[in-house]
Short mmCIF file of N, CA, C and O in Angstrom, two decimals:
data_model
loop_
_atom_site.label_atom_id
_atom_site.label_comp_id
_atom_site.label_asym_id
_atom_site.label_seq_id
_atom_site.Cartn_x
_atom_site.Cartn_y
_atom_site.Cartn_z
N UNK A 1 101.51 108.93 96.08
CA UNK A 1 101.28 107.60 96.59
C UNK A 1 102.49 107.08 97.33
O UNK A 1 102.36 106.32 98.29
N UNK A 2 103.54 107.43 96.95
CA UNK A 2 105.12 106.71 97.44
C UNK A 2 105.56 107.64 98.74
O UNK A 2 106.64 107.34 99.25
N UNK A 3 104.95 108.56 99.23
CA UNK A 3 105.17 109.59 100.39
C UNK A 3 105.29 108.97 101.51
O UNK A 3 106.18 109.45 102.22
N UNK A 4 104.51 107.75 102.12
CA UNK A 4 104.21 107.05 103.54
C UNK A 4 105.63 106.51 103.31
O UNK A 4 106.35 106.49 102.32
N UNK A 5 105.82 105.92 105.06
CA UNK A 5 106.77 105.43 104.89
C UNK A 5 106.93 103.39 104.92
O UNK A 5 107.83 102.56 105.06
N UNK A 6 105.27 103.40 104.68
CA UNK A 6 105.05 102.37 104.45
C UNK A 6 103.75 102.16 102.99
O UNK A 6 102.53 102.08 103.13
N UNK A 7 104.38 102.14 101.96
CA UNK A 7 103.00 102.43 100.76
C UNK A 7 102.41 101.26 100.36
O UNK A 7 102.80 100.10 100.51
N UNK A 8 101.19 101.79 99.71
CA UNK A 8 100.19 100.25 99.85
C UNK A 8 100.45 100.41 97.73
O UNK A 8 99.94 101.19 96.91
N UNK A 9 101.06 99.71 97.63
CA UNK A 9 100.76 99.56 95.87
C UNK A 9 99.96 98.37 95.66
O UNK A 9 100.36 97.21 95.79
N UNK A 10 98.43 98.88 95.22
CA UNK A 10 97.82 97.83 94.83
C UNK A 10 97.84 96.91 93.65
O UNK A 10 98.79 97.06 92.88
N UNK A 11 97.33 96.36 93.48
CA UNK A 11 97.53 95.76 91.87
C UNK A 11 96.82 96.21 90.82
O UNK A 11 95.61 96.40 90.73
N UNK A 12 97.76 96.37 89.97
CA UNK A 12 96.88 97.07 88.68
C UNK A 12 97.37 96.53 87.26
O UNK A 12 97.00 97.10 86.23
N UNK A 13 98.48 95.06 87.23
CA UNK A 13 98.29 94.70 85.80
C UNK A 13 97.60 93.25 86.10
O UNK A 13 97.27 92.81 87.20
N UNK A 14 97.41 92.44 84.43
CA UNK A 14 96.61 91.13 84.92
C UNK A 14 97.55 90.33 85.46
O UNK A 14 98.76 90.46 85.26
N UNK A 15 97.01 89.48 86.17
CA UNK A 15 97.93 88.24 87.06
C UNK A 15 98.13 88.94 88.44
O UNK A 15 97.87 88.23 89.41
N UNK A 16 98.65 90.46 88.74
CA UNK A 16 99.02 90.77 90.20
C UNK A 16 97.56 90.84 91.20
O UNK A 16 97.79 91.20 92.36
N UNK A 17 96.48 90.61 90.97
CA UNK A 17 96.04 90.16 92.03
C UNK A 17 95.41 88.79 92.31
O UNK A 17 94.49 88.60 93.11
N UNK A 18 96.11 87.71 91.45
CA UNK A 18 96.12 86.44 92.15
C UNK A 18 97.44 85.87 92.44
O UNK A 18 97.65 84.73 92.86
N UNK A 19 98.46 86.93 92.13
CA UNK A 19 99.83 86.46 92.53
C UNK A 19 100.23 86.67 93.91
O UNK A 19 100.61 87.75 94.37
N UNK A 20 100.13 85.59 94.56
CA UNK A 20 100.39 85.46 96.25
C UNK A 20 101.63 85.85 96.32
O UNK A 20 102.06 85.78 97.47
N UNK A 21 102.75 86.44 95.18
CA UNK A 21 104.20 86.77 95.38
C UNK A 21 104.26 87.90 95.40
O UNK A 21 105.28 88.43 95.83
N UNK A 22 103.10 88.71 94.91
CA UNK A 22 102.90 90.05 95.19
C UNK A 22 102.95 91.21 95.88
O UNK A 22 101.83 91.58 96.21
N UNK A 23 103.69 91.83 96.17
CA UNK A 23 103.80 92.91 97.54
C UNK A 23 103.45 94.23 97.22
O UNK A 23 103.95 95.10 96.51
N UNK A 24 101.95 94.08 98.32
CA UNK A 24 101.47 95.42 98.20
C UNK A 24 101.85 96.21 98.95
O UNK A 24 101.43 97.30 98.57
N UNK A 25 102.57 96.32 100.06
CA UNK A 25 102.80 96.85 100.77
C UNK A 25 104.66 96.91 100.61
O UNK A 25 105.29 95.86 100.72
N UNK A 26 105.35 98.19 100.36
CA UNK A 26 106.39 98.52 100.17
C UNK A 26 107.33 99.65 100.52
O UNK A 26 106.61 100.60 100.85
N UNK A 27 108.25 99.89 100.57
CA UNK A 27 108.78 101.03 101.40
C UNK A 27 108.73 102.26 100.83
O UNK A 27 109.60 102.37 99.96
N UNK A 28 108.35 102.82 100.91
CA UNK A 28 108.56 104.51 100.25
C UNK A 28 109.51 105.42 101.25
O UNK A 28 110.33 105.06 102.08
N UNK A 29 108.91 107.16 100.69
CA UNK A 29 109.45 107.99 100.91
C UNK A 29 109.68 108.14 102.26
O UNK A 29 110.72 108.65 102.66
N UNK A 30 108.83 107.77 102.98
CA UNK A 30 109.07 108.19 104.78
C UNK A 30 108.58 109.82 105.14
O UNK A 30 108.84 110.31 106.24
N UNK A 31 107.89 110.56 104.14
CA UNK A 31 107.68 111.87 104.05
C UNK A 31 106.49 111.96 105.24
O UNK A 31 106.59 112.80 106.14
N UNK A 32 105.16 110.87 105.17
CA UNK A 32 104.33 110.62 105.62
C UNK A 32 103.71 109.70 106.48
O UNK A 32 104.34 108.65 106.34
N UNK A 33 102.78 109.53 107.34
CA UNK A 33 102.24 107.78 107.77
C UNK A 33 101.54 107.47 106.55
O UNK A 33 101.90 106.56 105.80
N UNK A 34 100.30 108.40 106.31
CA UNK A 34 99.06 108.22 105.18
C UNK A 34 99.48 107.50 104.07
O UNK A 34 100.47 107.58 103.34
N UNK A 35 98.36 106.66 104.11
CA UNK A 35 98.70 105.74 102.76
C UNK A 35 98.03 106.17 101.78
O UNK A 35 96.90 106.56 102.04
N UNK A 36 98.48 106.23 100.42
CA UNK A 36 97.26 107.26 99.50
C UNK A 36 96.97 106.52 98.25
O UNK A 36 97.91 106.10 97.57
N UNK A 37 95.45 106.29 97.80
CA UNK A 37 95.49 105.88 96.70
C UNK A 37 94.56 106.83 95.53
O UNK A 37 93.36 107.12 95.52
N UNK A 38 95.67 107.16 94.55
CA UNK A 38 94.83 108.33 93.77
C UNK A 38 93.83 107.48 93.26
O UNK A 38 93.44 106.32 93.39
N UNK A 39 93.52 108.63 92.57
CA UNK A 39 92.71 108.43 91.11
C UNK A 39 91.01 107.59 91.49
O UNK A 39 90.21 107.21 90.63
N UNK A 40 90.86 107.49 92.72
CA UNK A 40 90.22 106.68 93.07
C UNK A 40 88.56 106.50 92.60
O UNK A 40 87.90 105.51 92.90
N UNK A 41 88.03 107.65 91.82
CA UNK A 41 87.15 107.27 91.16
C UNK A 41 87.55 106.27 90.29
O UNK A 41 87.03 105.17 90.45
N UNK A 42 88.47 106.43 89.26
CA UNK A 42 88.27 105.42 88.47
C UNK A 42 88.55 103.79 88.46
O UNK A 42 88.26 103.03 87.53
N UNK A 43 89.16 103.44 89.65
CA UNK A 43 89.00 102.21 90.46
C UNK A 43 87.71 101.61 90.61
O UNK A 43 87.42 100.57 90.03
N UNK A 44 86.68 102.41 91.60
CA UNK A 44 85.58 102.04 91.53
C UNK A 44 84.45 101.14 90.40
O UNK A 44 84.00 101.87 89.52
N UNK A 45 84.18 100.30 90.37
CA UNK A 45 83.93 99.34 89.08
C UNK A 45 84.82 98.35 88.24
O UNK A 45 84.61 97.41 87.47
N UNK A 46 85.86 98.95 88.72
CA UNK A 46 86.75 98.29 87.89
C UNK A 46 87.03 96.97 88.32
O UNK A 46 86.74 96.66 89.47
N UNK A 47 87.57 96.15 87.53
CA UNK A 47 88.11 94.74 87.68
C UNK A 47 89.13 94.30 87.24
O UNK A 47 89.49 94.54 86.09
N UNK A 48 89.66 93.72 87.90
CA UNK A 48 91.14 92.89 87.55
C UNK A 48 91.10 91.43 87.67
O UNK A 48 90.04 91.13 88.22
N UNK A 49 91.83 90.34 87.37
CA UNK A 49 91.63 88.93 87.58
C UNK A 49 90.50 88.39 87.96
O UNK A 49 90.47 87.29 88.52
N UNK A 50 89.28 89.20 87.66
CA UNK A 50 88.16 88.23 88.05
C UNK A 50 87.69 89.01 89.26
O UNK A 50 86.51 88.80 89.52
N UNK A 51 88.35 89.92 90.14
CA UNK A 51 87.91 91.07 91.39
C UNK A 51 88.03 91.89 91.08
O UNK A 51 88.73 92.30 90.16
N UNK A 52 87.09 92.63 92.05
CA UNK A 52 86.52 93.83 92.05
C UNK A 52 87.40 94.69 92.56
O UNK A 52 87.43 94.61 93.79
N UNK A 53 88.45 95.85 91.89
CA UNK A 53 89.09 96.47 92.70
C UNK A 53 89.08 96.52 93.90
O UNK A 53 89.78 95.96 94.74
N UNK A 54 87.92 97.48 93.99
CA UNK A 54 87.76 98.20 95.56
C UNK A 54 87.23 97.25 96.63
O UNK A 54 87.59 96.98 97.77
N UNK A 55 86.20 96.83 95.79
CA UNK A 55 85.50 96.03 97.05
C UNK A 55 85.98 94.34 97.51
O UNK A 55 85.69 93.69 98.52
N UNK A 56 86.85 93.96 96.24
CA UNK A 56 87.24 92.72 96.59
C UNK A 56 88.67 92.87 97.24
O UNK A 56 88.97 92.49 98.37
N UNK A 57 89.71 93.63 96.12
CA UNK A 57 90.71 93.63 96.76
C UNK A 57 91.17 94.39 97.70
O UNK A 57 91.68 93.92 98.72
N UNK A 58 90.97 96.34 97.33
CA UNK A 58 91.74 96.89 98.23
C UNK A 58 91.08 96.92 99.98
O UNK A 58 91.66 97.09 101.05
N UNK A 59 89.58 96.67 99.63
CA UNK A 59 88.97 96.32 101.25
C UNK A 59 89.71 95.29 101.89
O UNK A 59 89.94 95.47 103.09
N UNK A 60 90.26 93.90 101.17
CA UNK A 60 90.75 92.62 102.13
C UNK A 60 92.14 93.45 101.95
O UNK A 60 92.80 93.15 102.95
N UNK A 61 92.90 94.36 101.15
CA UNK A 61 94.24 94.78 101.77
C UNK A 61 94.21 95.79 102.81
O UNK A 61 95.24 96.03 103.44
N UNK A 62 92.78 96.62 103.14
CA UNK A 62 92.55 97.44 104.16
C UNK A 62 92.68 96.87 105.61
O UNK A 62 92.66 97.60 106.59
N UNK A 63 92.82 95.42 105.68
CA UNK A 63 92.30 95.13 107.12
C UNK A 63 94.12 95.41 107.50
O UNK A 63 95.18 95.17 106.94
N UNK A 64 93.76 95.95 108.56
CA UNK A 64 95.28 96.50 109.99
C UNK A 64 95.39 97.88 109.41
O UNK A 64 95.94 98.80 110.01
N UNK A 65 94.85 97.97 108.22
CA UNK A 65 95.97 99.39 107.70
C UNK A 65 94.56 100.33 107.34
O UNK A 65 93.41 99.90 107.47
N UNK A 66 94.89 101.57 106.91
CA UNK A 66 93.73 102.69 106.73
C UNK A 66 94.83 103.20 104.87
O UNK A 66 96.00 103.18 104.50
N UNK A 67 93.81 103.47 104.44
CA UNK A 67 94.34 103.74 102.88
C UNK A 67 93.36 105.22 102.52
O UNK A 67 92.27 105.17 101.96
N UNK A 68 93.79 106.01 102.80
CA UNK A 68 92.89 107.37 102.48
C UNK A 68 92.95 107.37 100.49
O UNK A 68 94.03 107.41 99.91
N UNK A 69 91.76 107.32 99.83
CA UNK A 69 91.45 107.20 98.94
C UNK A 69 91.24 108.72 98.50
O UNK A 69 90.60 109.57 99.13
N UNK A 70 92.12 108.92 96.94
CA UNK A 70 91.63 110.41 96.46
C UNK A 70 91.09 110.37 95.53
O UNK A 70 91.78 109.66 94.79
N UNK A 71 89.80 110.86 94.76
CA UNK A 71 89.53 111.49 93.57
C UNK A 71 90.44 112.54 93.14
O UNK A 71 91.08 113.38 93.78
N UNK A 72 90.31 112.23 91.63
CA UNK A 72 91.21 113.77 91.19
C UNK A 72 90.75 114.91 91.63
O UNK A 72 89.65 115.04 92.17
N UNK A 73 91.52 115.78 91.42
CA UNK A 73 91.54 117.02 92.30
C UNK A 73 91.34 117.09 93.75
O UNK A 73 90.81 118.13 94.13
N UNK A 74 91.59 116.33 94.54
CA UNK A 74 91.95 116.49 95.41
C UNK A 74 92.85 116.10 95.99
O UNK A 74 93.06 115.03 95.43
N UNK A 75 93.88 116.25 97.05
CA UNK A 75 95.27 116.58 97.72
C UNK A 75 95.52 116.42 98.81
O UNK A 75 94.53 116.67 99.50
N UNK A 76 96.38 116.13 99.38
CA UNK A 76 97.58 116.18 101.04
C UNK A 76 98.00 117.27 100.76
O UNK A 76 97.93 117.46 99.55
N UNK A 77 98.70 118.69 101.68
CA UNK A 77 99.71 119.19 101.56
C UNK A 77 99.80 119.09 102.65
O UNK A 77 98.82 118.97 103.37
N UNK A 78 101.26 119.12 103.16
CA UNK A 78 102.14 118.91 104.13
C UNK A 78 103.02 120.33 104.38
O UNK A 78 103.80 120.90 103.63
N UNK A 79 102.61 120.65 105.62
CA UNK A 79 103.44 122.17 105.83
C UNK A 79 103.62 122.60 107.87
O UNK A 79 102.80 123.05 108.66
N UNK A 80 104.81 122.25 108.00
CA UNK A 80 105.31 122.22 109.49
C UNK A 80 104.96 121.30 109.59
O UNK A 80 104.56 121.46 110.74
N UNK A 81 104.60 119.87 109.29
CA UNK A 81 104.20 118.60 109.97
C UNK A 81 102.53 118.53 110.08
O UNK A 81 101.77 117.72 110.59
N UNK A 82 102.36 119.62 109.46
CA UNK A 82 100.77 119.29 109.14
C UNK A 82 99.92 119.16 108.40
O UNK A 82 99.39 120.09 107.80
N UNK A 83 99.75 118.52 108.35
CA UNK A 83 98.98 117.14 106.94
C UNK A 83 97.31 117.29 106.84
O UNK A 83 96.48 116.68 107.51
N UNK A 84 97.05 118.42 105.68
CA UNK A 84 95.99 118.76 105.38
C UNK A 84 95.40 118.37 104.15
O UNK A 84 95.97 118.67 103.10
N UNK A 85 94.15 117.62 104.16
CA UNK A 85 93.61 117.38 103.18
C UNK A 85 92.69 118.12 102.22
O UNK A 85 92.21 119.11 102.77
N UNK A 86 92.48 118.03 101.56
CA UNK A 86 91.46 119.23 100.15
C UNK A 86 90.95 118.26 99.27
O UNK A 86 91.54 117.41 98.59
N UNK A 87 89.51 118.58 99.41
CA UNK A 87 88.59 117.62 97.95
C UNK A 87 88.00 115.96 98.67
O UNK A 87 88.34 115.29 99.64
N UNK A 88 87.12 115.84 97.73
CA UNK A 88 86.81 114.63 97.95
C UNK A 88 87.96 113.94 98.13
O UNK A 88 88.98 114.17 97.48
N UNK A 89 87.81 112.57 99.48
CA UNK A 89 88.53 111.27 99.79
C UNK A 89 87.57 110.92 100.84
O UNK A 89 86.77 111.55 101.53
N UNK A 90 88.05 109.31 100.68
CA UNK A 90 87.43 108.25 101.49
C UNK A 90 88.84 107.68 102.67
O UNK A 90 89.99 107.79 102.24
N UNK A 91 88.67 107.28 103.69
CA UNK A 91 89.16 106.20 104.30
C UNK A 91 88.33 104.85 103.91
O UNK A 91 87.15 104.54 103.75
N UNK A 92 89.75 104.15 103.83
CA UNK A 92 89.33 102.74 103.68
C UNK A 92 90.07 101.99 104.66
O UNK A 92 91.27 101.85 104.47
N UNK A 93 89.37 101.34 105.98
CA UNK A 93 89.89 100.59 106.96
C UNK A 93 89.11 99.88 107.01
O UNK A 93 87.94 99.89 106.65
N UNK A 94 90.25 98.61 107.89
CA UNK A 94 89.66 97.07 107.88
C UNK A 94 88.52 96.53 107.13
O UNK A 94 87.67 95.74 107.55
N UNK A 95 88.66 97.14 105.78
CA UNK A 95 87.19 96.55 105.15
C UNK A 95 85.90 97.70 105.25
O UNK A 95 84.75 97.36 104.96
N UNK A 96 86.15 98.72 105.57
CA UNK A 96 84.92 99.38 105.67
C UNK A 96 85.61 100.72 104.70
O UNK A 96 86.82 100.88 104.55
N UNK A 97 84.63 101.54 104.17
CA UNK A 97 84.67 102.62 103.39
C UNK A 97 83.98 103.64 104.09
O UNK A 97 82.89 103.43 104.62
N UNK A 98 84.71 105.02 104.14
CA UNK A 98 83.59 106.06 104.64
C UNK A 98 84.09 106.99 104.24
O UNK A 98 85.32 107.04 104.28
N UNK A 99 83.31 108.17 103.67
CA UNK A 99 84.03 109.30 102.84
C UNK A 99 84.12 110.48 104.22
O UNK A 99 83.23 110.76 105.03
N UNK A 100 85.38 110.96 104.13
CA UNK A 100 85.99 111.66 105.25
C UNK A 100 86.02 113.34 104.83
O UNK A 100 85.62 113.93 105.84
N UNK A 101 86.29 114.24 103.84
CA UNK A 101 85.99 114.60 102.85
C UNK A 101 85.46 115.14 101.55
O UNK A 101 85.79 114.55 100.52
N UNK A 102 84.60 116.28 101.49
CA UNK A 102 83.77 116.46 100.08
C UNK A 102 84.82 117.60 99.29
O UNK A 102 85.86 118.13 99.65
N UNK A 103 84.02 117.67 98.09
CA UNK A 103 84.44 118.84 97.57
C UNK A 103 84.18 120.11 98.55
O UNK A 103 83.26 120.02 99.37
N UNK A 104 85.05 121.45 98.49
CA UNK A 104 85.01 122.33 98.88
C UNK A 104 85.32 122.61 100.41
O UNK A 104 85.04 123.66 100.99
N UNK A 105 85.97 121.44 100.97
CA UNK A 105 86.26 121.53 102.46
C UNK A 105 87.90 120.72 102.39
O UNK A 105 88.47 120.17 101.45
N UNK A 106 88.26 120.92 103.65
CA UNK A 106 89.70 120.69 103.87
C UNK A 106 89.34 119.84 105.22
O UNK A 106 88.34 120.09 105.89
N UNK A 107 90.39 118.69 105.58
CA UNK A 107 90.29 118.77 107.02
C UNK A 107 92.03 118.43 107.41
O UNK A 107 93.03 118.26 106.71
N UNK A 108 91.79 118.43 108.74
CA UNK A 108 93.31 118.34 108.96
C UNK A 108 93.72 117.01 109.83
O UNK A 108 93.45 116.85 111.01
N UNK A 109 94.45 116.07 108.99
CA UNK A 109 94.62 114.74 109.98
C UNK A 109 95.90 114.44 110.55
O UNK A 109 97.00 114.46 109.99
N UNK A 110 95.50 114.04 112.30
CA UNK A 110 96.77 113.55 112.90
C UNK A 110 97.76 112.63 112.87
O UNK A 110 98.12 112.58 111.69
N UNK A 111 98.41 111.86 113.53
CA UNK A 111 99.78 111.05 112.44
C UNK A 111 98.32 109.64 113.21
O UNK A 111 98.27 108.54 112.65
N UNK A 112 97.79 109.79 113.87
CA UNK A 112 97.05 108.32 114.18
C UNK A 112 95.67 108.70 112.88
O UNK A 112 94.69 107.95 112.88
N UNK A 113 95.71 109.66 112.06
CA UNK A 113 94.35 109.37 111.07
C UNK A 113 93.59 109.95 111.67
O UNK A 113 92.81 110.30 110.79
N UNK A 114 93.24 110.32 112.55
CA UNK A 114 92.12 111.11 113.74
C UNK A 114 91.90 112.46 112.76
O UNK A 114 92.82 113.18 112.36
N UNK A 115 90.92 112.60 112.54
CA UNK A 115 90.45 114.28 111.76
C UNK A 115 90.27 115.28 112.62
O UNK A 115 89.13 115.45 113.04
N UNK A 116 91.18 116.03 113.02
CA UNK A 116 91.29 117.62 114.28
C UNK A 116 90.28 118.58 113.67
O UNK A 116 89.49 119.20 114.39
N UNK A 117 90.29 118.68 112.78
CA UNK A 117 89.41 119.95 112.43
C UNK A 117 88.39 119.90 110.91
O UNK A 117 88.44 118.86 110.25
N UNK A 118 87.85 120.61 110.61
CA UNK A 118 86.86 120.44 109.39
C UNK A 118 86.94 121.90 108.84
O UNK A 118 86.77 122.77 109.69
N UNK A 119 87.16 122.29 107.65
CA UNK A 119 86.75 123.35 106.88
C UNK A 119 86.03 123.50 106.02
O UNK A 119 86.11 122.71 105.08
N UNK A 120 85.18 124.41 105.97
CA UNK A 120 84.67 124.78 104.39
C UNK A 120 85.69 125.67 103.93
O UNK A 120 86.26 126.42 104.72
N UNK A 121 86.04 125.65 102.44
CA UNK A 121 86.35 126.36 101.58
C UNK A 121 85.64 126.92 100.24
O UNK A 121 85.50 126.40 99.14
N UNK A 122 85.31 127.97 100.67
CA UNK A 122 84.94 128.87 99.34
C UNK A 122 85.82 129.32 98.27
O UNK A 122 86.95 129.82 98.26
N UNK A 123 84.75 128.91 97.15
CA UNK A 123 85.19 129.10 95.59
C UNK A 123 86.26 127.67 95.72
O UNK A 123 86.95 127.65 94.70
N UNK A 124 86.52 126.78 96.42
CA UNK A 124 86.86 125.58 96.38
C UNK A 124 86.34 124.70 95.44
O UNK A 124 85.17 124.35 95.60
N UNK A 125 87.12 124.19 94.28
CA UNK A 125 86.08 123.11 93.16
C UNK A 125 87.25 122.33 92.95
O UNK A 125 88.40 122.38 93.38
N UNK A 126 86.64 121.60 92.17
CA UNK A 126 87.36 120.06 91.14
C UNK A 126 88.10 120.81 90.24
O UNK A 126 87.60 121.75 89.62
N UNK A 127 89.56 120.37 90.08
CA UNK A 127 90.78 121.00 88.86
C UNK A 127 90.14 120.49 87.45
O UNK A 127 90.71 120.73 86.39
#
């Protein structure tokens, strides 16, 4: 999650998402652009202060920015500057959700988020 060189930390104890002093957005590693939020099934449903993770908060923190969303077992690796994805994930921009992503495929994204290529991978599964 701390890899971009701009990271989106959402809120995850009570009070941080009605605390307007809150900063979700913070400096990280600089390794990456991609903003990443694991674990992202188990977000889904969930609630904090009265909102809906996904759909209340991290969609209104999506608008300007793109937040590539992971389920477990799936991954970034980074090798020569090229930033390949594996396993289920979603993009989440300006408020919209779209899964980019399934099990058993890879794709490969440019530093603007643009998807260059699509793979299947065989014998590819969930860890």
């Amino acid at each position: 999650m701390n890899c971009a060189e701009i990271v989106y930390a959402g809120p995850e104890s009570e009070g941080e998402a009605i605390d307007p002093n809150y900063q979700r957005w913070i400096s990280g590693l600089g390794l990456t652009q991609l903003n990443i939020l694991p674990h992202f099934q188990r977000l889904e449903g969930g609630i904090l202060d009265g909102l809906r993770l996904v759909e209340d908060i991290t969609y209104a923190d999506s608008i300007g920015h793109e937040i590539i969303a992971l389920n477990d077992g799936s991954y970034i690796m980074i090798d020569g500057g090229i930033e390949t994805l594996y396993g289920e994930a979603y993009s989440i921009k300006d408020g919209c959700q779209k899964q980019i992503c399934r099990n058993g495929e890879s794709i490969i994204i440019n530093r603007s988020g643009i998807i260059k290529q699509k793979t299947n991978m065989s014998g590819f599964g969930k860890i």
